[in-house]
XYZ file of C-alpha atoms in Angstrom:
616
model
C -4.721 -18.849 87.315
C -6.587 -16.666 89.844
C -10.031 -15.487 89.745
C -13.408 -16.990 88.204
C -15.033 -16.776 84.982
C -18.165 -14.585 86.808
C -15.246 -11.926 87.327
C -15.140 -11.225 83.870
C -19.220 -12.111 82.913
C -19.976 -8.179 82.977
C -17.187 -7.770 80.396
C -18.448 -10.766 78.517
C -22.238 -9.466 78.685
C -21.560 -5.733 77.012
C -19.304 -7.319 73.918
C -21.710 -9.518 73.487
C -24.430 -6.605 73.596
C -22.017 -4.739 71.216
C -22.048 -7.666 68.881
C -25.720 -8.013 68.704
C -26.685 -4.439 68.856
C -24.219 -2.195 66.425
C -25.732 -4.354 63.373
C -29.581 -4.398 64.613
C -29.698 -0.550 64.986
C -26.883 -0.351 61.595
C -30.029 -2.343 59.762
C -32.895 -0.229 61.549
C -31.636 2.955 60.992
C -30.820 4.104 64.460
C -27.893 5.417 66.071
C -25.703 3.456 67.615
C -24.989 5.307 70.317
C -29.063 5.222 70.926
C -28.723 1.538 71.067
C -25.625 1.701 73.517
C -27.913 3.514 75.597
C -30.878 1.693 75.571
C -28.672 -1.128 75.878
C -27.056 0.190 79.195
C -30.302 0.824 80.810
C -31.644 -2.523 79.697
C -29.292 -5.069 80.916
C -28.299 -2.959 84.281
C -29.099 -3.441 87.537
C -32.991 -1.260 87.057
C -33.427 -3.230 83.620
C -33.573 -6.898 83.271
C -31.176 -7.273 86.200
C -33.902 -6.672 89.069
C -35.630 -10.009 87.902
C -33.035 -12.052 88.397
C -33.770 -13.106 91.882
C -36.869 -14.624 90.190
C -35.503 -15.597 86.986
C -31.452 -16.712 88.071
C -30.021 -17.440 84.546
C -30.846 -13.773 83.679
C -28.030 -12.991 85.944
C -26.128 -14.118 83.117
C -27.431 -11.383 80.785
C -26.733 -8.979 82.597
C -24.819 -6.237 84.228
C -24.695 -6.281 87.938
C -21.318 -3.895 88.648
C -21.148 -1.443 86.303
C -17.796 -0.558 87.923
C -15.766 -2.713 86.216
C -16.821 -1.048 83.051
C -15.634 2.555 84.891
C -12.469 2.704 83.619
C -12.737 1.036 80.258
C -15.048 4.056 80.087
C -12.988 6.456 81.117
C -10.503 5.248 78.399
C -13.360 5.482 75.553
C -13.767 9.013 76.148
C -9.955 9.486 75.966
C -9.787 8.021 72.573
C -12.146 10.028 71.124
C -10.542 13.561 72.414
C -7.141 11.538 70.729
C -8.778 11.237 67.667
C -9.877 15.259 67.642
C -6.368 15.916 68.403
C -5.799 13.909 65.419
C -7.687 16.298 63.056
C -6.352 19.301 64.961
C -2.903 20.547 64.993
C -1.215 23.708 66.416
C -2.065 25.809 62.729
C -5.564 24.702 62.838
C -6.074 25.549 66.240
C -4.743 29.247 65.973
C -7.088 29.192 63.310
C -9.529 28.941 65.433
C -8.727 30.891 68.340
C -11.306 33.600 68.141
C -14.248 30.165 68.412
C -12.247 28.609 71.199
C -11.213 31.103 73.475
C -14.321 33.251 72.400
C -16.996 31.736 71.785
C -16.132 28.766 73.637
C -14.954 29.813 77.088
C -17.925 32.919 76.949
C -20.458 29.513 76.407
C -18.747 28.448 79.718
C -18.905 30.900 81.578
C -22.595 32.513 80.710
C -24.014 28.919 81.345
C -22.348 28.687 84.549
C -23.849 32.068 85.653
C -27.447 31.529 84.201
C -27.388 28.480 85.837
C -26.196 28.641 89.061
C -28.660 32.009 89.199
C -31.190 29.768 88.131
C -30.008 27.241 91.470
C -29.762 30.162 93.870
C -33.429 31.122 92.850
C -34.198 27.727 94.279
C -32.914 28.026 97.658
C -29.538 27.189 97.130
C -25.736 28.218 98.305
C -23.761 29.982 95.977
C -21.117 27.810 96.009
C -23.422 24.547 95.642
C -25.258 26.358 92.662
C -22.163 27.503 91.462
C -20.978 23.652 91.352
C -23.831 22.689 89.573
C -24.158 25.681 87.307
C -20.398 24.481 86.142
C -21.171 20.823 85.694
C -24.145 21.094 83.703
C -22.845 23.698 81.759
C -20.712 21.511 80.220
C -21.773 19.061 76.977
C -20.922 15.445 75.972
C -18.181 15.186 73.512
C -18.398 11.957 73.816
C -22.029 11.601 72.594
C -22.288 14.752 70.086
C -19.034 13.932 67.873
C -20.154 10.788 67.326
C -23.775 11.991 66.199
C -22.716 14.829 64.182
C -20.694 12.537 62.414
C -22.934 9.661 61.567
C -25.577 12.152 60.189
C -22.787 13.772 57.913
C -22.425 17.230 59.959
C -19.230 17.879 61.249
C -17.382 19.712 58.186
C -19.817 22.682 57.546
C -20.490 25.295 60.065
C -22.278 23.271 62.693
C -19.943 20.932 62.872
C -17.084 23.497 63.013
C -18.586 25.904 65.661
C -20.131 22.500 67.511
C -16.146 21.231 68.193
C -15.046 24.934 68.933
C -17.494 25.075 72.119
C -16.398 21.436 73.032
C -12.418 21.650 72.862
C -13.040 25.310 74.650
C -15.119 22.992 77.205
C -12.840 20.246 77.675
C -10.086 22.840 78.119
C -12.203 24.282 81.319
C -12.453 20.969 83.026
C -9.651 21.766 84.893
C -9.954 25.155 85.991
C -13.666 24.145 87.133
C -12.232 21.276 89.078
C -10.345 23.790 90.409
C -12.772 26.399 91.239
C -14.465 23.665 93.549
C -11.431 23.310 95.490
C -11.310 26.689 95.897
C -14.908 27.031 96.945
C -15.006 24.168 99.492
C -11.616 26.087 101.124
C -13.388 29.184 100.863
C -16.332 28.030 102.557
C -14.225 26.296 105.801
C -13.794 29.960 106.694
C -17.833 29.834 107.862
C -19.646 31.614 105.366
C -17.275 33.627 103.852
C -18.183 33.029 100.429
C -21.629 34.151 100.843
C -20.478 37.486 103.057
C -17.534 38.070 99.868
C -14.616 37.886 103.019
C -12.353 35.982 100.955
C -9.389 35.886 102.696
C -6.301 36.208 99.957
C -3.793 33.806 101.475
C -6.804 30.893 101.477
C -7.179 31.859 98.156
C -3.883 31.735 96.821
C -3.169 27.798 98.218
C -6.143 27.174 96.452
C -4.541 28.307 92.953
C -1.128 27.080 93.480
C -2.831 23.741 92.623
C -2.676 25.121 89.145
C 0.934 25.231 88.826
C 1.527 20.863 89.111
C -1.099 20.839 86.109
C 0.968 23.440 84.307
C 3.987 22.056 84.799
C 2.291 18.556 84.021
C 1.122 19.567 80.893
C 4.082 21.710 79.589
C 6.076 18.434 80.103
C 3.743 16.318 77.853
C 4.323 18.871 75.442
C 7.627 18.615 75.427
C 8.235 15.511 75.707
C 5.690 14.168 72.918
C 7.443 16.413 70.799
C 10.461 14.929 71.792
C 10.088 11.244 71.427
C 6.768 10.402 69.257
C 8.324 10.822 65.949
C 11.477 8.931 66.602
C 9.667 6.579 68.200
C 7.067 5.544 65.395
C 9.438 5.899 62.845
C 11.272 2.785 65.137
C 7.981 1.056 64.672
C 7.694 1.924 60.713
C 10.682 0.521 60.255
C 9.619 -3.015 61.994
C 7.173 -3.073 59.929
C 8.880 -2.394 56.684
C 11.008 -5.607 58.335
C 7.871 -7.792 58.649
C 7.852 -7.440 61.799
C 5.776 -4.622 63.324
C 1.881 -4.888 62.752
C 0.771 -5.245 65.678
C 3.592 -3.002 67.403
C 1.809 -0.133 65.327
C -1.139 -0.311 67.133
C 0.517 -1.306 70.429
C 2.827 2.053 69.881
C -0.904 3.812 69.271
C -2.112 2.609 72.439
C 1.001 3.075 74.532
C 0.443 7.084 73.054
C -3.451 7.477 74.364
C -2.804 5.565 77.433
C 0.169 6.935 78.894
C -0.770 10.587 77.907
C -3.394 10.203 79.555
C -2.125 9.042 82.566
C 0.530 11.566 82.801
C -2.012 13.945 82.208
C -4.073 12.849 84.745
C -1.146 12.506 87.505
C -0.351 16.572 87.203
C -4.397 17.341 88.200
C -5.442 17.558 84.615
C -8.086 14.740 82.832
C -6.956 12.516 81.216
C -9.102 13.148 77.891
C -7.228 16.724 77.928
C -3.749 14.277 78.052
C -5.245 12.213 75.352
C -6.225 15.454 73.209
C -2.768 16.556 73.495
C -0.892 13.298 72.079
C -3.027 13.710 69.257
C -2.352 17.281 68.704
C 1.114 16.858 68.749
C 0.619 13.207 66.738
C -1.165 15.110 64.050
C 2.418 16.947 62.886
C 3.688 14.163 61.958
C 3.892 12.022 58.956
C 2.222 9.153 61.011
C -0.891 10.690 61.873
C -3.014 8.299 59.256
C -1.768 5.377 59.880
C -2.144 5.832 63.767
C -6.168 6.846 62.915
C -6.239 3.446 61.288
C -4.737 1.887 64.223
C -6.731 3.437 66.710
C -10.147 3.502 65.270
C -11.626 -0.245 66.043
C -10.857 0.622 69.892
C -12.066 4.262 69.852
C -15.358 2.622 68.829
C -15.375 -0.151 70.872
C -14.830 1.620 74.536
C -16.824 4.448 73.312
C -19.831 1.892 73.058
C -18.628 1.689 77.034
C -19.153 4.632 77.918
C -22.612 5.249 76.227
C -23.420 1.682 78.060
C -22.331 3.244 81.260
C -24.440 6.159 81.141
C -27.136 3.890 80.384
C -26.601 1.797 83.428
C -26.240 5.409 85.491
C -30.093 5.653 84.915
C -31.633 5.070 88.148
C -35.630 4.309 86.697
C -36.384 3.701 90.382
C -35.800 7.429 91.457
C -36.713 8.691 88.244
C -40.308 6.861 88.564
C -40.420 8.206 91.952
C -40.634 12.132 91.113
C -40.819 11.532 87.133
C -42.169 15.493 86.684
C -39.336 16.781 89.118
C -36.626 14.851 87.150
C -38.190 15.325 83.891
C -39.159 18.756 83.834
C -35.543 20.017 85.432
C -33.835 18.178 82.793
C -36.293 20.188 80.164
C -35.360 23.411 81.740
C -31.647 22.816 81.484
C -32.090 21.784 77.818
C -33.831 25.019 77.289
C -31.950 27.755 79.460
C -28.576 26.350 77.101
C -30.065 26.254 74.053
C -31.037 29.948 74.198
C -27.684 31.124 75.932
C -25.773 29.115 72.995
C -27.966 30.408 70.255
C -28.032 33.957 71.512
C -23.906 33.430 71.388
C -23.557 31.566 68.478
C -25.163 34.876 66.970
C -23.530 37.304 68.350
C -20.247 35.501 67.314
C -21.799 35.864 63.384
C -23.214 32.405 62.960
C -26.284 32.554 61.039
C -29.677 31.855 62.686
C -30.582 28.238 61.343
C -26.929 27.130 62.295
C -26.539 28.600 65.248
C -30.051 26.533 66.312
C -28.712 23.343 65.407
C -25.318 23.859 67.297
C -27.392 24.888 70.889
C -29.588 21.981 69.906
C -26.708 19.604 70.244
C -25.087 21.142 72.567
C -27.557 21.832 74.889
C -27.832 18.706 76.889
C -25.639 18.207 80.169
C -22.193 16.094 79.415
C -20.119 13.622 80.994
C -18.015 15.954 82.720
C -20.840 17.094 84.936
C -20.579 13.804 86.907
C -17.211 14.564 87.919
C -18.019 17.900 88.703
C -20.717 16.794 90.941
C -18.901 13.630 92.506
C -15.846 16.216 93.513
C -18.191 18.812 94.892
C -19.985 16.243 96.877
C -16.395 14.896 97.974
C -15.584 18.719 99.217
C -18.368 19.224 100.706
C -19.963 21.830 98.681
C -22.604 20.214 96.964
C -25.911 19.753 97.958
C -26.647 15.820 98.573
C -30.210 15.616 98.153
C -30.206 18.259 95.045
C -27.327 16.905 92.938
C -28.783 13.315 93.221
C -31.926 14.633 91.002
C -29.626 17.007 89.147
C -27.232 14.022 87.893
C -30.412 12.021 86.806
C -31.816 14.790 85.034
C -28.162 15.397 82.726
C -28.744 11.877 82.317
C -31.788 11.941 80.826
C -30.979 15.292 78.741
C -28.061 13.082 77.283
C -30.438 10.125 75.993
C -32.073 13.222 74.181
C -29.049 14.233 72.321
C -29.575 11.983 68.532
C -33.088 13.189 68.879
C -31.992 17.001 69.252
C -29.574 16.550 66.462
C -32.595 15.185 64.133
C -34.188 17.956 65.036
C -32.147 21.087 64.279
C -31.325 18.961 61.203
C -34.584 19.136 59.731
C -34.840 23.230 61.257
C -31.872 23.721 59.087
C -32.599 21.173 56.047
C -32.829 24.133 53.488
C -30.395 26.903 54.719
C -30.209 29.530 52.103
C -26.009 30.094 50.215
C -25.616 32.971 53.360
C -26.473 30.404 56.184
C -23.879 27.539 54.701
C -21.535 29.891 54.011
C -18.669 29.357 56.868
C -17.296 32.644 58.634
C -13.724 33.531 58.470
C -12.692 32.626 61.648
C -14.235 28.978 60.604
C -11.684 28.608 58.267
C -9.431 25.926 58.366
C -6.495 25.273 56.646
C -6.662 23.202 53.408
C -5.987 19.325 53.990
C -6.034 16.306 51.400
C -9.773 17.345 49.899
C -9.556 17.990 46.290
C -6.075 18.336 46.658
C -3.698 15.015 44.145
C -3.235 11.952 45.858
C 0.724 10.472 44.846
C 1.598 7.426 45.671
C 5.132 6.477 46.454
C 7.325 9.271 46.542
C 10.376 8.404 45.035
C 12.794 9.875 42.408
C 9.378 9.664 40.320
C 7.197 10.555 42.522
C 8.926 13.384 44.148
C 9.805 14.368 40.944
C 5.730 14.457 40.018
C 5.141 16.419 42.770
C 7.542 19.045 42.120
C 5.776 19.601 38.623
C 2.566 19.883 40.158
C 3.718 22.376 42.348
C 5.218 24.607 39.856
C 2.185 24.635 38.032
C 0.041 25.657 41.784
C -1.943 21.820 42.128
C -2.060 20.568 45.768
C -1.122 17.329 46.411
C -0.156 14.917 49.338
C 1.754 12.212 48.739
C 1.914 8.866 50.534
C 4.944 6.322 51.120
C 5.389 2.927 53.269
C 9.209 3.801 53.912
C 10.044 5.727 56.653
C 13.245 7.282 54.922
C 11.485 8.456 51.985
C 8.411 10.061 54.349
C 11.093 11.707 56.481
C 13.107 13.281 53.465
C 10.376 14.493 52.137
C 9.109 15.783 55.259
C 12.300 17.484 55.204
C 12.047 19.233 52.323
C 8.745 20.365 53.556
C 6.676 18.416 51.742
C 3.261 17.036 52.360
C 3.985 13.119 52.691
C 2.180 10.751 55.031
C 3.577 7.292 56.173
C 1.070 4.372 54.719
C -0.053 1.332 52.910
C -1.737 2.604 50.068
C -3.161 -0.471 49.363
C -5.534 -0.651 51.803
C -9.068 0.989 51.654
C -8.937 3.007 54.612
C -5.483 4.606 53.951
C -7.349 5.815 50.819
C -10.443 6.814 52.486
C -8.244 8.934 55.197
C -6.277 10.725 52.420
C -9.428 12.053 50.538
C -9.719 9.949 47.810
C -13.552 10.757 47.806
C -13.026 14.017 46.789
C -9.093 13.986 45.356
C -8.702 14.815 41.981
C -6.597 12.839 40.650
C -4.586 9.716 41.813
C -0.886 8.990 40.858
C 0.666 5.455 41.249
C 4.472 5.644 41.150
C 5.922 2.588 42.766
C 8.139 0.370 40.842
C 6.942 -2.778 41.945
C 3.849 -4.053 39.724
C 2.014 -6.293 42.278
C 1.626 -3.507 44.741
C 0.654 -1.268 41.867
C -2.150 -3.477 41.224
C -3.030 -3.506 44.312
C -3.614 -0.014 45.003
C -5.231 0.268 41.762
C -8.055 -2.190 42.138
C -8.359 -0.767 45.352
C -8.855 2.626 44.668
C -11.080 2.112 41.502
C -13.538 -0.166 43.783
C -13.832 2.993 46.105
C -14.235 5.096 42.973
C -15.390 4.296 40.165
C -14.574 8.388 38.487
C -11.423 9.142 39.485
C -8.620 10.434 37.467
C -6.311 7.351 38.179
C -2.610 7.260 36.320
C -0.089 4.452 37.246
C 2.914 3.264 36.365
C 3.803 0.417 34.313
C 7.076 -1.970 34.749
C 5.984 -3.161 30.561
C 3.541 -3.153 28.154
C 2.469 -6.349 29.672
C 1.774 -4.581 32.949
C -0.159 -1.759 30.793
C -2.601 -3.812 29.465
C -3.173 -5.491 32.878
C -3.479 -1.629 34.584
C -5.955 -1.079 31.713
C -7.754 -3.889 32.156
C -8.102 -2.647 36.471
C -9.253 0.305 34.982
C -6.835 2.892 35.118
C -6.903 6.234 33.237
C -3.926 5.802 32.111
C -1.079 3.606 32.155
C 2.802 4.627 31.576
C 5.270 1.648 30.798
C 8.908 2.455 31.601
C 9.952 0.453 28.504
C 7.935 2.467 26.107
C 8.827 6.205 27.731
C 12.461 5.148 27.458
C 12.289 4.309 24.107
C 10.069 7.424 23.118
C 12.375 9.660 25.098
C 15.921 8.092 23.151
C 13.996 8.411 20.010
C 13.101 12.097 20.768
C 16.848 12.875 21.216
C 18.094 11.134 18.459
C 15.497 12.984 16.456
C 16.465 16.270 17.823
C 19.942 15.737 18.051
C 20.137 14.398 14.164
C 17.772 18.760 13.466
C 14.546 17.392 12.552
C 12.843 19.961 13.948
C 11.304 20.085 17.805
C 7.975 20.510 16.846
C 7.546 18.027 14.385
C 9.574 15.734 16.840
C 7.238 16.355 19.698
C 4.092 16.098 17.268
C 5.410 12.234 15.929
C 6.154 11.506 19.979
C 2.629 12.234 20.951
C 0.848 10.831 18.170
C 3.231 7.515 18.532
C 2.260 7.599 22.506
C -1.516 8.107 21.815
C -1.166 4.374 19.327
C 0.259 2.780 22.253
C -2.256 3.928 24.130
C -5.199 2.495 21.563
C -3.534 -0.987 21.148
C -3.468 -1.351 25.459
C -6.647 -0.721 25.357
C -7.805 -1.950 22.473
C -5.789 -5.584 23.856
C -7.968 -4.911 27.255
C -11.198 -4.746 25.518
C -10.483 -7.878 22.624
C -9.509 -9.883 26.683
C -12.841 -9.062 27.568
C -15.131 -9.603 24.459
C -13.427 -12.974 24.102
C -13.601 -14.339 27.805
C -16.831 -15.642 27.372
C -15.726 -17.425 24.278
C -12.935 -18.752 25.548
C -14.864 -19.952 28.531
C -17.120 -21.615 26.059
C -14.535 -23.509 23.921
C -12.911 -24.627 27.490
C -15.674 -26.106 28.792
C -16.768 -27.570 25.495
C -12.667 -29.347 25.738
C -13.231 -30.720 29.071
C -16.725 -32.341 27.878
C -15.058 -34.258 25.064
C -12.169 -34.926 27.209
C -14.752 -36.833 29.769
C -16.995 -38.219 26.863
C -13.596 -39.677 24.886
């Protein structure tokens, strides 16, 4: 075995960190991604690391290369862009085209011009104020997702318009990676971006670096259309065999990672890889279960990166022109938040929303340091400069929670105009409200057709792959899942469904997913069905709404026939069926609530046996 324990003690130090931190700040009230920071500038190399010379088993507490957290990084931020991808898909992003490519890209651009203006004023080359102007124009997905979500945020306007600006953002990475290139190749020609002699053939190798990252990402289009259905359904059917738990999740990795990778070998990011897997993932009937799958990592190297940025904090050069660094990291904060505001308004976003989202979006991103590092590396970015510009986006992303808490209490009592969502904000209708049918079957397909004919929404969820892709087929809204489990219910609305429909014929799982969804919610409509009366009483007794044995329709249904069939009249026929259902009905539950009333009894009279049993 090759290599020491020490190579790995960095590693070792942050999960530890994670362990100790996520439930402190969960019990304190904090975010987490406040206590990733903190956490990052604590144990690095300014934080408790500097005293290790005089105190050596701190060494052990600490983080001394925060490389070898780089790429685990790197891969945190890629999750999270695959789990917007997730929520997208190509309908949804049409949707909201006139945000993205509008309001988005215009964000982009004005901040890079204000900016950069703003650099120029200060002395500076255009094309080093244009590369800063770019990088801290951009925000931190990875940071402002994450808080919009924990303070409940990201399905009303702010959240909407917030992830417009971001995706539209993301989407620019490239083409601003590009535009350095094409500055430092510009400015070899001795000063002929300043004079405006741009000379056309320059320019031209300088944008046929786009076409690799077209051609890269048309064939990750193509190809993840190609092969990521048949492949999970390979996997779904392992598991179906017993044997493919864990190949789930390693199929869900393989997807982030290798999009990613592809992504970034054509010139793009490979967050912008990552964010297309999950686009094209989201068509699919195994979008839920991969969200399951994914999540525990997403989190997990996500609390890398926020330790990373931490650990980017130099305290030494911050202490050493505090005002400079400081005060420049105020005046980015507040140049952004009035070009997004003024945007967000002019794009029809009411005033007390359009705060909050130039609030959060205000602070520099992640991006910027890889705008800076490659306009350093081309030689078009001022040394000295972007040094104290990449502490100051630093420190204006440790203000992020605290700019969300603010334009949360600006906004706390928005009048019906302010929360109502523009048109363009509207997304297409997913599982809220909408019936949640479980198993979808000859009974439960058959469900589902009746609630369509009568106009109720529903999705419907199955853990066989042959059923989800027939229905799929016939163009029907059918996710691949255990239904059992909590978060399966959690990701198909069961919060806000209306109803829940169990249809499965096999009675342990239908317990199961009844006790499971009646400890998530204790109101909802929840009708199951039953293999006997036995079973109905049990079903009662988990609390369902209602309970249907098989044994009793059938015979209900032959005597209805016979009935019919022998001219007693329909109506009276139908009236006897009902009022014959409704007494099966009262004796379940009537059976469920004598079991209850009498357990204590019966507890009593046991107890009392096994005391004579020990006295005799």
């Amino acid at each position: 075995m090759h290599g020491h324990g020490a190579d790995y003690k960095d590693l070792v130090v942050f999960l530890a960190a994670a362990g100790v931190i996520v439930p402190l700040v969960n019990r304190l009230k904090i975010s987490p991604v406040l206590g990733f920071l903190a956490a990052g500038v604590v144990l690095g190399p300014d934080g408790l690391a500097r005293f290790s010379g005089a105190v050596p088993w701190l060494s052990w507490f600490t983080i001394h290369e925060p490389g070898q957290l780089a790429q685990l990084s790197e891969l945190g931020v890629a999750f999270l862009l695959f789990m917007i991808g997730l929520e997208l898909s190509w309908e949804r992003l049409r949707a909201m085209r006139r945000l993205v490519f509008g309001l988005g890209m215009m964000q982009v651009l004005v901040c890079s011009v204000v900016l950069a203006g703003g650099f120029m004023l200060m002395g500076q080359s255009l094309a080093g104020a244009a590369v800063l102007g770019m990088g801290l124009a951009l925000s931190s997905t990875a940071v402002v997702m994450p808080v919009l979500a924990e303070r409940g945020r990201l399905k009303g306007t702010v959240g909407r318009s917030t992830f417009a600006i971001l995706l539209a953002q993301d989407l620019s990475v490239a083409p601003i990676l590009i535009t350095v290139s094409v500055l430092a190749a510009l400015a070899q020609q001795g000063g002929g971006v300043e004079a405006g002699a741009l000379d056309p053939a320059v320019l031209g190798r300088a944008l046929f670096t786009l076409v690799p990252a077209a051609i890269g990402l048309g064939l990750l289009v193509l190809l993840g259309r190609l092969v990521l259905r048949p492949m999970f359904r390979s996997v779904a059917k392992a598991r179906k065999a017993d044997q493919g738990g864990e190949l789930f999740v390693a199929a869900s990795l393989l997807v982030v990672v290798g999009a990613g990778l592809a992504a970034q070998a054509s010139g793009l990011s490979m967050s912008i890889g990552a964010l297309v897997a999950g686009v094209l993932l989201a068509e699919t009937e195994f979008r839920r279960e991969v969200e399951i799958s994914i999540e525990p990592f997403k989190g997990l190297l996500l609390g890398v990166f926020f330790v990373g940025v931490g650990l980017g904090l130099d305290l030494d050069a911050v202490a050493a022109n505090p005002w400079g660094v400081i005060g420049l990291a105020a005046a980015i904060t507040v140049v952004k938040t009035g070009v997004i505001f003024t945007l967000a308004r002019l794009w029809g976003l009411a005033a007390r929303p359009a705060l909050e989202t130039a609030l959060v979006l205000a602070p520099a991103g992640e991006f910027a340091f890889v705008v800076f590092a490659t306009g350093l590396v081309e030689g078009v970015a001022p040394s000295a400069l972007t040094s104290t510009v990449a502490l100051s986006a630093t420190l204006s992303i440790f203000s992020i929670p605290f700019l969300a808490m603010l334009g949360q209490r600006l906004t706390r009592r928005p009048s019906l105009e302010e929360t109502a969502v523009p048109d363009e904000m509207k997304l297409p209708q997913q599982a809220d409200g909408a019936v949640v049918i479980v198993g979808f079957g000859r009974v439960g397909r058959l469900i589902g057709e009746m609630l369509k004919t009568h106009d109720q929404a529903f999705i419907a969820l199955d853990a066989d792959p042959g059923i989800v892709a027939a229905g799929r087929r016939d163009r029907y809204d059918v996710f691949y899942g255990d239904a059992g489990r909590a978060e399966m219910l959690l990701r198909c609305g069961v919060q806000t469904t209306r109803a829940l429909v169990v249809t499965m014929d096999a009675p342990g799982k239908v317990d199961e997913v009844v006790r499971t969804a009646r400890q998530l919610r204790e109101d909802l409509i929840l009708i199951a069905r039953a293999r006997d009366d036995q079973h109905a009483a049990r079903l009662y007794a988990l609390g369902v709404t209602d309970a249907v044995p098989e044994t009793t329709e059938a015979s209900l249904q032959l005597a209805e026939n016979t009935l019919v069939d022998l001219g007693v009249p329909m109506g009276l026929v139908l009236a006897s069926i009902h009022e014959r259902r409704d007494q099966f009905r009262q004796v379940f539950q009537a059976a469920v609530s004598d079991q209850r009333r009498n357990r204590p009894m019966r507890a009593f009279r046991v107890s009392q046996n096994r005391t004579r049993t020990r006295l005799d």
